[in-house]
mmCIF file of C-alpha atoms and ligand atoms in Angstrom:
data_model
loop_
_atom_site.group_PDB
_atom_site.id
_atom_site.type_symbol
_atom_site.label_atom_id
_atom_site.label_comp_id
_atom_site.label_asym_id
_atom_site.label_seq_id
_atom_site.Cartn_x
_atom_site.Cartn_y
_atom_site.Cartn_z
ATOM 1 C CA UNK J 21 45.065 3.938 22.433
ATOM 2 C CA UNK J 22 41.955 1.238 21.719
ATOM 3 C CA UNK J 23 43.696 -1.983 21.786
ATOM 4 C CA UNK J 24 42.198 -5.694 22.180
ATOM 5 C CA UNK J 25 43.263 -8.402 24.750
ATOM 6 C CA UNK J 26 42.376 -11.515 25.015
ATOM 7 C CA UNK J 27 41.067 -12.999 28.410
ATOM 8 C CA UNK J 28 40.327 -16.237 29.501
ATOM 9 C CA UNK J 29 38.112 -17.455 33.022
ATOM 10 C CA UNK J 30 39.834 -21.085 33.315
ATOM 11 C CA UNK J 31 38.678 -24.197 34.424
ATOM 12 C CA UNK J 32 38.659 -23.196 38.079
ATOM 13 C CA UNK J 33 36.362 -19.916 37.351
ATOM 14 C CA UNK J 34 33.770 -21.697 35.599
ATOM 15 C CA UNK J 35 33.604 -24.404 38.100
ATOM 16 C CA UNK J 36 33.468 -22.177 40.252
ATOM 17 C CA UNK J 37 30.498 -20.140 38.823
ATOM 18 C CA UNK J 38 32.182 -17.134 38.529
ATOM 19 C CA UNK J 39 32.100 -16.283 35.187
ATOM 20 C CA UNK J 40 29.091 -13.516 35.329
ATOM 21 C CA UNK J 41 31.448 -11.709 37.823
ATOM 22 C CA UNK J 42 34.198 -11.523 36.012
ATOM 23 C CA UNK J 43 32.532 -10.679 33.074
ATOM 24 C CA UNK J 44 30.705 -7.814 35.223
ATOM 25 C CA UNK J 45 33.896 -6.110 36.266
ATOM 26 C CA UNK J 46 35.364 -5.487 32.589
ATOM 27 C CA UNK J 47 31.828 -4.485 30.939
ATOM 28 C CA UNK J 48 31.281 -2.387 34.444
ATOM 29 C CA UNK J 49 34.905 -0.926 33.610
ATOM 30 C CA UNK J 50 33.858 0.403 30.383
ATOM 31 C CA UNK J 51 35.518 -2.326 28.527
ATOM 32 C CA UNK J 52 33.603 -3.960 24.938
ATOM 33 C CA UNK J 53 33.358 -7.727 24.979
ATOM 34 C CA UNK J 54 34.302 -7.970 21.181
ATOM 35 C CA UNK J 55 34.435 -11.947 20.527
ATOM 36 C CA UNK J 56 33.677 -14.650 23.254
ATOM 37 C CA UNK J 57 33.737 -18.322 22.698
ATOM 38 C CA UNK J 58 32.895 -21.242 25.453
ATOM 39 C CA UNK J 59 35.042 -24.121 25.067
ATOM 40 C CA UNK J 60 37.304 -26.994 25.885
ATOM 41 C CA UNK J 61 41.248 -26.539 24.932
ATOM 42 C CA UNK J 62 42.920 -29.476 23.398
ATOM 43 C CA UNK J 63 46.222 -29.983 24.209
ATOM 44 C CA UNK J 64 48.033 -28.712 21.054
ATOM 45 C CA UNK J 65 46.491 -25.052 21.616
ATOM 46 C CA UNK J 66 47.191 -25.265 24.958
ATOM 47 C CA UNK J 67 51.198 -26.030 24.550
ATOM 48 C CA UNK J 68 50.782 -23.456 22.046
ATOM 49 C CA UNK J 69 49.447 -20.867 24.425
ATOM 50 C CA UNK J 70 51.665 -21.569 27.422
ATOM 51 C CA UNK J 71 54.691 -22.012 24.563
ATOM 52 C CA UNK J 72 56.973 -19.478 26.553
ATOM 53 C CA UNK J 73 56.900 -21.763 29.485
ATOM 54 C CA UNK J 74 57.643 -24.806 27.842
ATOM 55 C CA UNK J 75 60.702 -25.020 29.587
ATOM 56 C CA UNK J 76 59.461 -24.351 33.486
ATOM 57 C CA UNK J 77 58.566 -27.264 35.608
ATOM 58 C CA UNK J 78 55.189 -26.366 36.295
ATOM 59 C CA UNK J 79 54.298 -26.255 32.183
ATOM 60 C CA UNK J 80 52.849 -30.330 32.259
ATOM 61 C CA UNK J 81 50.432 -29.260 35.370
ATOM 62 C CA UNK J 82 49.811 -25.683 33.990
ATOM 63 C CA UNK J 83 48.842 -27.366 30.534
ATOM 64 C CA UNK J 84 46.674 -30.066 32.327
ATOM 65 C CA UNK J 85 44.379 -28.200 34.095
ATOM 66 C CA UNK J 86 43.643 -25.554 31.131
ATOM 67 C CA UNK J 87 42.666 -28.557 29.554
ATOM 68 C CA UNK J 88 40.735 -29.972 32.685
ATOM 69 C CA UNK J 89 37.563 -28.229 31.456
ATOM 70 C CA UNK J 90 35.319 -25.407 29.520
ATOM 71 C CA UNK J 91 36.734 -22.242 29.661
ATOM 72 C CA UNK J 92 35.864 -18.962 28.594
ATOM 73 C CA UNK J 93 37.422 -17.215 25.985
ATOM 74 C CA UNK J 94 37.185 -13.773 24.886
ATOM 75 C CA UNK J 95 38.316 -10.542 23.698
ATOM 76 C CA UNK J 96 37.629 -7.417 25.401
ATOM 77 C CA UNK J 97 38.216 -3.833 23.815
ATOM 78 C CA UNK J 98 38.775 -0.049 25.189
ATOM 79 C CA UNK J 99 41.627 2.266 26.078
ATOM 80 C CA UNK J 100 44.779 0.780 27.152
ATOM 81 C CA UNK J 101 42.909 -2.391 27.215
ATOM 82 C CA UNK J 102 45.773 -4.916 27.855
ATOM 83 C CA UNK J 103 47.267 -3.525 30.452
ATOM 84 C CA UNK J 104 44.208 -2.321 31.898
ATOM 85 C CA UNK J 105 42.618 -5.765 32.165
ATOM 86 C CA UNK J 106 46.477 -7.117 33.628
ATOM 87 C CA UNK J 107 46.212 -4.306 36.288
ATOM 88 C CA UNK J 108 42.131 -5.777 36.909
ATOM 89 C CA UNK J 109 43.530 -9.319 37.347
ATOM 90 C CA UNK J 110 46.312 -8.489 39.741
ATOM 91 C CA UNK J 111 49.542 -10.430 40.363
ATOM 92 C CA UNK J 112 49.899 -13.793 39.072
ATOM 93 C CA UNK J 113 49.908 -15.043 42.554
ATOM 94 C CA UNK J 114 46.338 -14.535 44.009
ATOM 95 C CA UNK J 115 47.904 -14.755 47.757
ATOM 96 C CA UNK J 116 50.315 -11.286 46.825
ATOM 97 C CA UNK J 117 46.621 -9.774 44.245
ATOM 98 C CA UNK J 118 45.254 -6.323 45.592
ATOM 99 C CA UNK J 119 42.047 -7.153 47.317
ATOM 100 C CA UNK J 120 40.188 -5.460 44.265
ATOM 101 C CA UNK J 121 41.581 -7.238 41.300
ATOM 102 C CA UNK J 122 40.342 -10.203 40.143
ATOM 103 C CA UNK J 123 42.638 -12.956 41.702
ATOM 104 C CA UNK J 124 42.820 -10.775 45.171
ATOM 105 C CA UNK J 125 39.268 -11.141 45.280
ATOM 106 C CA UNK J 126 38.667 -14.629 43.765
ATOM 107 C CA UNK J 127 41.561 -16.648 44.318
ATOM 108 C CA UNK J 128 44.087 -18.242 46.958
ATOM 109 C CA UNK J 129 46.643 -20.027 45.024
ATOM 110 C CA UNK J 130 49.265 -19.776 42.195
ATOM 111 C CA UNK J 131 48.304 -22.825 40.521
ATOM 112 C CA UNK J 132 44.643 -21.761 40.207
ATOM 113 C CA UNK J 133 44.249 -17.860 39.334
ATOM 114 C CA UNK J 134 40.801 -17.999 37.980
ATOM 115 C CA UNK J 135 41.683 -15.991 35.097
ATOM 116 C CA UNK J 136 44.564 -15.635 31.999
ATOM 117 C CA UNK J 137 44.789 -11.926 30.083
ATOM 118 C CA UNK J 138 47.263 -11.205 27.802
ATOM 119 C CA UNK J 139 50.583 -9.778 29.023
ATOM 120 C CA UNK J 140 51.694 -6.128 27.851
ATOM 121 C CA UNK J 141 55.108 -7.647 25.608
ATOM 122 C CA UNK J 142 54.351 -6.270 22.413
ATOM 123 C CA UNK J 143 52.501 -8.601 20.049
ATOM 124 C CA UNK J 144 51.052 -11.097 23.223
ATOM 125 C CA UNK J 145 47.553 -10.242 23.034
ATOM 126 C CA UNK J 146 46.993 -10.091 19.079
ATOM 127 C CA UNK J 147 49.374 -13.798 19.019
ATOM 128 C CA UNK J 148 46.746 -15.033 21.433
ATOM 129 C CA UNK J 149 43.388 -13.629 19.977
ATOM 130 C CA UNK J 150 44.661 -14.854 16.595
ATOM 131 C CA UNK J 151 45.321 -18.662 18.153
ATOM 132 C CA UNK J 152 41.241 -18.646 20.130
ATOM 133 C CA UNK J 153 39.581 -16.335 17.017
ATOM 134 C CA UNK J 154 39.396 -16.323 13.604
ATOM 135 C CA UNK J 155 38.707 -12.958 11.950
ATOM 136 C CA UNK J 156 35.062 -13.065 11.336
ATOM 137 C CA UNK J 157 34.298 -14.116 15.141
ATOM 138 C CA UNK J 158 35.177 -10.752 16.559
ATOM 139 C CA UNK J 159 32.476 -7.961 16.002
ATOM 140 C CA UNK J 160 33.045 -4.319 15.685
ATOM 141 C CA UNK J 161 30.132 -2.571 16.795
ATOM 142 C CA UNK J 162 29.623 0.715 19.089
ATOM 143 C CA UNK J 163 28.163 0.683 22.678
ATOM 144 C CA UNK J 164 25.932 3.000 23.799
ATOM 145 C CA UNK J 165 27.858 4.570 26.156
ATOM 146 C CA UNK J 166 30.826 5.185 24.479
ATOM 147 C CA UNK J 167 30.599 8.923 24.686
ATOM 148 C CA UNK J 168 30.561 8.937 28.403
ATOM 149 C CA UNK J 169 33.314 6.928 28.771
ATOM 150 C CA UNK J 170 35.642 8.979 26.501
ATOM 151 C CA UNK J 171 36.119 12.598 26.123
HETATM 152 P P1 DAT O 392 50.156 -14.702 34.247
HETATM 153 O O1 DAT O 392 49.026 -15.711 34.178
HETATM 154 O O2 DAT O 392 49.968 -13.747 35.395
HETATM 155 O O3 DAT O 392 50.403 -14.017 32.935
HETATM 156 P P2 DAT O 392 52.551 -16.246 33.702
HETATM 157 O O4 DAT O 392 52.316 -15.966 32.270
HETATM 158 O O5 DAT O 392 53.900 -15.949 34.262
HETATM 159 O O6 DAT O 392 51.469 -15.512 34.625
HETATM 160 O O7 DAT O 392 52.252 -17.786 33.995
HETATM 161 C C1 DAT O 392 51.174 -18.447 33.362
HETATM 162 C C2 DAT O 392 50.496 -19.315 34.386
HETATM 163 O O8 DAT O 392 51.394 -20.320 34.843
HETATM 164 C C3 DAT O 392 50.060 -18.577 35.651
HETATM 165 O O9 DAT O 392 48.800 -17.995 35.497
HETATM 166 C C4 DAT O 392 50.071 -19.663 36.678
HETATM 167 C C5 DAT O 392 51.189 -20.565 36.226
HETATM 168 N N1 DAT O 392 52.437 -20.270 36.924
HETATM 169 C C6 DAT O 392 53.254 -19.197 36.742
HETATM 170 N N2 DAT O 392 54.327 -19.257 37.535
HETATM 171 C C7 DAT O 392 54.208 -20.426 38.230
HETATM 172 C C8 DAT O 392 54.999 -21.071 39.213
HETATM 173 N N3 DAT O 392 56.148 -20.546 39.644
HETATM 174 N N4 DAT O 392 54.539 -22.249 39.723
HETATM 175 C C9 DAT O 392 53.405 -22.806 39.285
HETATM 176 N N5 DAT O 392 52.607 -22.246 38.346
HETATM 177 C C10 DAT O 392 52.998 -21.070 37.836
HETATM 178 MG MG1 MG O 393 51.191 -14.676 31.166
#
C-alpha cells in the first residue's frame, strides 16, 4: 500500500554532513521525497514529538539535542513506506543496527542515531507529518521511474 512517513536526519547527521547520504539511500530505494523542510525545532514541537516518552529519564537530553541544531525534515512516499524506511534505519541502538541500515552504517551510540522515521503504530507517521507539514507543503507529483519500480 503507498503510505507516507515522516523522517528526520538530526542534529548529529547534519553536523556530520551526512545528509546527501541519507537522502541517497531512500531516493536510491525507490522512495519519493514528497515534502522536505530544513530547520531548527523549538522546544514545544519537540516535547510534542517525543510526547510518548515524556515519562523516561532520557526525555530532557533526548529533547535537548533535537533542539541542539538544524535538522532535516521530510516526508518520503512508496510502498510500505513506513516500515520500509524503519527496516532502512535499523535498530534504535546503532551499536545492535545491521551493517546496511542507516544507524549500522552511520552511527555508534544510542543517544545519537543520526536519524528519526516514524514508527509502524497505526496513526505515528501521519501525527508526525501533520506536526512538521502543513497540507500545501507536501507535493504530489509522479517520478519518472515509477513504472519500473512497480508492476
Ligand atoms: P526510535 O528512534 O528507534 O523510534 P524510540 O522512539 O524508542 O526509538 O526513542 C526515540 C529516541 O530516544 C531514540 O532515537 C533515541 C532515544 N532513546 C530511546 N531509548 C533510549 C534509552 N534507553 N536511553 C537513551 N536514549 C534513548
Ligand atoms: Mg520512535
Amino acid at each position: 500500500m503507498t503510505e507516507r512517513t515522516f523522517v528526520m536526519v538530526k542534529p548529529d547527521g547534519v553536523q556530520r554532513g551526512l545528509i546527501g547520504e541519507i537522502v541517497g539511500r531512500f531516493e536510491d530505494r525507490g522512495l519519493k521525497l514528497v515534502g522536505a523542510k530544513f530547520v531548527e525545532i523549538d522546544r514545544d514541537l519537540a516535547e510534542e514529538h517525543y510526547g510518548e516518552h515524556e515519562d523516561e529519564p532520557f526525555f530532557e537530553d533526548l529533547v535537548d539535542f533535537i533542539t541542539s541544531g538544524p535538522v532535516m525534515a521530510m516526508v518520503w512516499e512508496g510502498q510500505d513506506a513506513v516500515a520500509q524506511v524503519r527496516a532502512m534505519m535499523g535498530e534504535t541502538d546503532p551499536a545492535e543496527s545491521a551493517p546496511g541500515t542507516v544507524r549500522g552504517d552511520l552511527g555508534l551510540d544510542l543517544g545519537r542515531n543520526v536519524i528519526h522515521g516514524s514508527d509502524t503504530e497505526e496513526g505515528s507517521a501521519e501525527r508526525e507529518i501533520d506536526l512538521f507539514f502543513d497540507d500545501d507543503e507536501l507535493v504530489d507529483y509522479e517520478r519518472i521511474d515509477e513504472q519500473w519500480l512497480y508492476e
